[in-house]
């Protein structure tokens, strides 16, 4: 019975491993791109605060924070960590 459980869970663990590797690569690339976008939005936000509307500048600075390293990439990294944690829990329970 234990062998059957190991046989059934092996593809699930493999799929979760490949999924986390792919997502980690995408997260690495997108975090660099979003860092550049965040820098540009931050500069435009500061310029908008100084030169034009305060409301527009604050909106741009909030958007710069959301796409910056502490915004969406951090949330994606947290979620990826939870998926990887689930994989390790299943792997430990089945393979002991």
mmCIF file of C-alpha atoms in Angstrom:
data_model
loop_
_atom_site.group_PDB
_atom_site.id
_atom_site.type_symbol
_atom_site.label_atom_id
_atom_site.label_comp_id
_atom_site.label_asym_id
_atom_site.label_seq_id
_atom_site.Cartn_x
_atom_site.Cartn_y
_atom_site.Cartn_z
ATOM 1 C CA UNK A 1 0.000 0.000 0.000
ATOM 2 C CA UNK A 2 2.853 2.375 0.830
ATOM 3 C CA UNK A 3 4.511 1.607 -2.523
ATOM 4 C CA UNK A 4 1.272 2.523 -4.351
ATOM 5 C CA UNK A 5 1.126 5.847 -2.519
ATOM 6 C CA UNK A 6 4.738 6.572 -3.484
ATOM 7 C CA UNK A 7 3.982 5.679 -7.077
ATOM 8 C CA UNK A 8 0.957 7.981 -7.202
ATOM 9 C CA UNK A 9 2.654 10.942 -5.536
ATOM 10 C CA UNK A 10 5.863 10.871 -7.593
ATOM 11 C CA UNK A 11 4.368 12.684 -10.633
ATOM 12 C CA UNK A 12 2.765 15.301 -8.388
ATOM 13 C CA UNK A 13 6.071 16.007 -6.662
ATOM 14 C CA UNK A 14 7.870 16.146 -10.010
ATOM 15 C CA UNK A 15 5.296 18.566 -11.459
ATOM 16 C CA UNK A 16 5.553 20.797 -8.383
ATOM 17 C CA UNK A 17 9.362 20.777 -8.626
ATOM 18 C CA UNK A 18 9.378 21.739 -12.302
ATOM 19 C CA UNK A 19 6.691 24.366 -11.649
ATOM 20 C CA UNK A 20 8.737 25.994 -8.881
ATOM 21 C CA UNK A 21 11.903 25.991 -11.021
ATOM 22 C CA UNK A 22 10.092 27.660 -13.918
ATOM 23 C CA UNK A 23 8.383 30.174 -11.647
ATOM 24 C CA UNK A 24 11.675 30.994 -9.920
ATOM 25 C CA UNK A 25 13.291 31.728 -13.295
ATOM 26 C CA UNK A 26 10.366 33.910 -14.377
ATOM 27 C CA UNK A 27 10.402 35.689 -11.012
ATOM 28 C CA UNK A 28 14.139 36.366 -11.322
ATOM 29 C CA UNK A 29 13.769 37.906 -14.789
ATOM 30 C CA UNK A 30 10.632 39.870 -14.022
ATOM 31 C CA UNK A 31 12.015 41.310 -10.789
ATOM 32 C CA UNK A 32 14.874 42.907 -12.713
ATOM 33 C CA UNK A 33 12.500 44.345 -15.300
ATOM 34 C CA UNK A 34 10.069 45.571 -12.662
ATOM 35 C CA UNK A 35 12.961 47.149 -10.772
ATOM 36 C CA UNK A 36 13.740 49.286 -13.816
ATOM 37 C CA UNK A 37 10.067 50.190 -14.237
ATOM 38 C CA UNK A 38 9.892 51.085 -10.542
ATOM 39 C CA UNK A 39 12.896 53.386 -10.869
ATOM 40 C CA UNK A 40 11.365 55.191 -13.831
ATOM 41 C CA UNK A 41 7.988 55.534 -12.100
ATOM 42 C CA UNK A 42 9.713 56.806 -8.964
ATOM 43 C CA UNK A 43 11.581 59.480 -10.900
ATOM 44 C CA UNK A 44 8.404 60.557 -12.675
ATOM 45 C CA UNK A 45 6.577 60.578 -9.323
ATOM 46 C CA UNK A 46 9.147 62.861 -7.712
ATOM 47 C CA UNK A 47 9.115 65.108 -10.769
ATOM 48 C CA UNK A 48 5.324 65.241 -10.672
ATOM 49 C CA UNK A 49 5.401 66.161 -6.973
ATOM 50 C CA UNK A 50 7.770 69.035 -7.662
ATOM 51 C CA UNK A 51 6.480 70.292 -11.009
ATOM 52 C CA UNK A 52 2.768 69.535 -11.158
ATOM 53 C CA UNK A 53 0.050 67.828 -9.149
ATOM 54 C CA UNK A 54 0.757 66.334 -5.745
ATOM 55 C CA UNK A 55 -2.037 63.813 -6.257
ATOM 56 C CA UNK A 56 -0.505 62.575 -9.528
ATOM 57 C CA UNK A 57 2.940 62.362 -7.932
ATOM 58 C CA UNK A 58 1.651 60.296 -4.994
ATOM 59 C CA UNK A 59 -0.155 57.937 -7.365
ATOM 60 C CA UNK A 60 3.060 57.412 -9.336
ATOM 61 C CA UNK A 61 5.086 56.814 -6.173
ATOM 62 C CA UNK A 62 2.561 54.237 -4.925
ATOM 63 C CA UNK A 63 2.714 52.475 -8.295
ATOM 64 C CA UNK A 64 6.518 52.554 -8.126
ATOM 65 C CA UNK A 65 6.366 50.887 -4.704
ATOM 66 C CA UNK A 66 3.938 48.224 -5.909
ATOM 67 C CA UNK A 67 6.075 47.172 -8.870
ATOM 68 C CA UNK A 68 9.316 47.625 -6.945
ATOM 69 C CA UNK A 69 11.219 44.881 -5.137
ATOM 70 C CA UNK A 70 9.026 45.070 -2.020
ATOM 71 C CA UNK A 71 5.698 44.966 -3.887
ATOM 72 C CA UNK A 72 4.568 42.412 -6.439
ATOM 73 C CA UNK A 73 7.879 40.510 -6.723
ATOM 74 C CA UNK A 74 7.942 39.986 -2.955
ATOM 75 C CA UNK A 75 4.351 38.708 -2.982
ATOM 76 C CA UNK A 76 5.200 36.352 -5.839
ATOM 77 C CA UNK A 77 8.293 35.104 -3.995
ATOM 78 C CA UNK A 78 6.200 34.481 -0.874
ATOM 79 C CA UNK A 79 3.631 32.527 -2.890
ATOM 80 C CA UNK A 80 6.366 30.530 -4.625
ATOM 81 C CA UNK A 81 7.825 29.716 -1.221
ATOM 82 C CA UNK A 82 4.449 28.388 -0.068
ATOM 83 C CA UNK A 83 4.167 26.146 -3.148
ATOM 84 C CA UNK A 84 7.664 24.823 -2.530
ATOM 85 C CA UNK A 85 6.853 24.285 1.144
ATOM 86 C CA UNK A 86 3.771 22.272 0.127
ATOM 87 C CA UNK A 87 5.945 20.145 -2.158
ATOM 88 C CA UNK A 88 8.370 19.406 0.655
ATOM 89 C CA UNK A 89 5.540 18.559 3.057
ATOM 90 C CA UNK A 90 4.057 16.051 0.596
ATOM 91 C CA UNK A 91 7.488 14.641 -0.151
ATOM 92 C CA UNK A 92 8.314 14.201 3.546
ATOM 93 C CA UNK A 93 4.966 12.594 4.363
ATOM 94 C CA UNK A 94 5.131 10.101 1.499
ATOM 95 C CA UNK A 95 8.830 9.275 1.353
ATOM 96 C CA UNK A 96 9.550 9.790 5.051
#
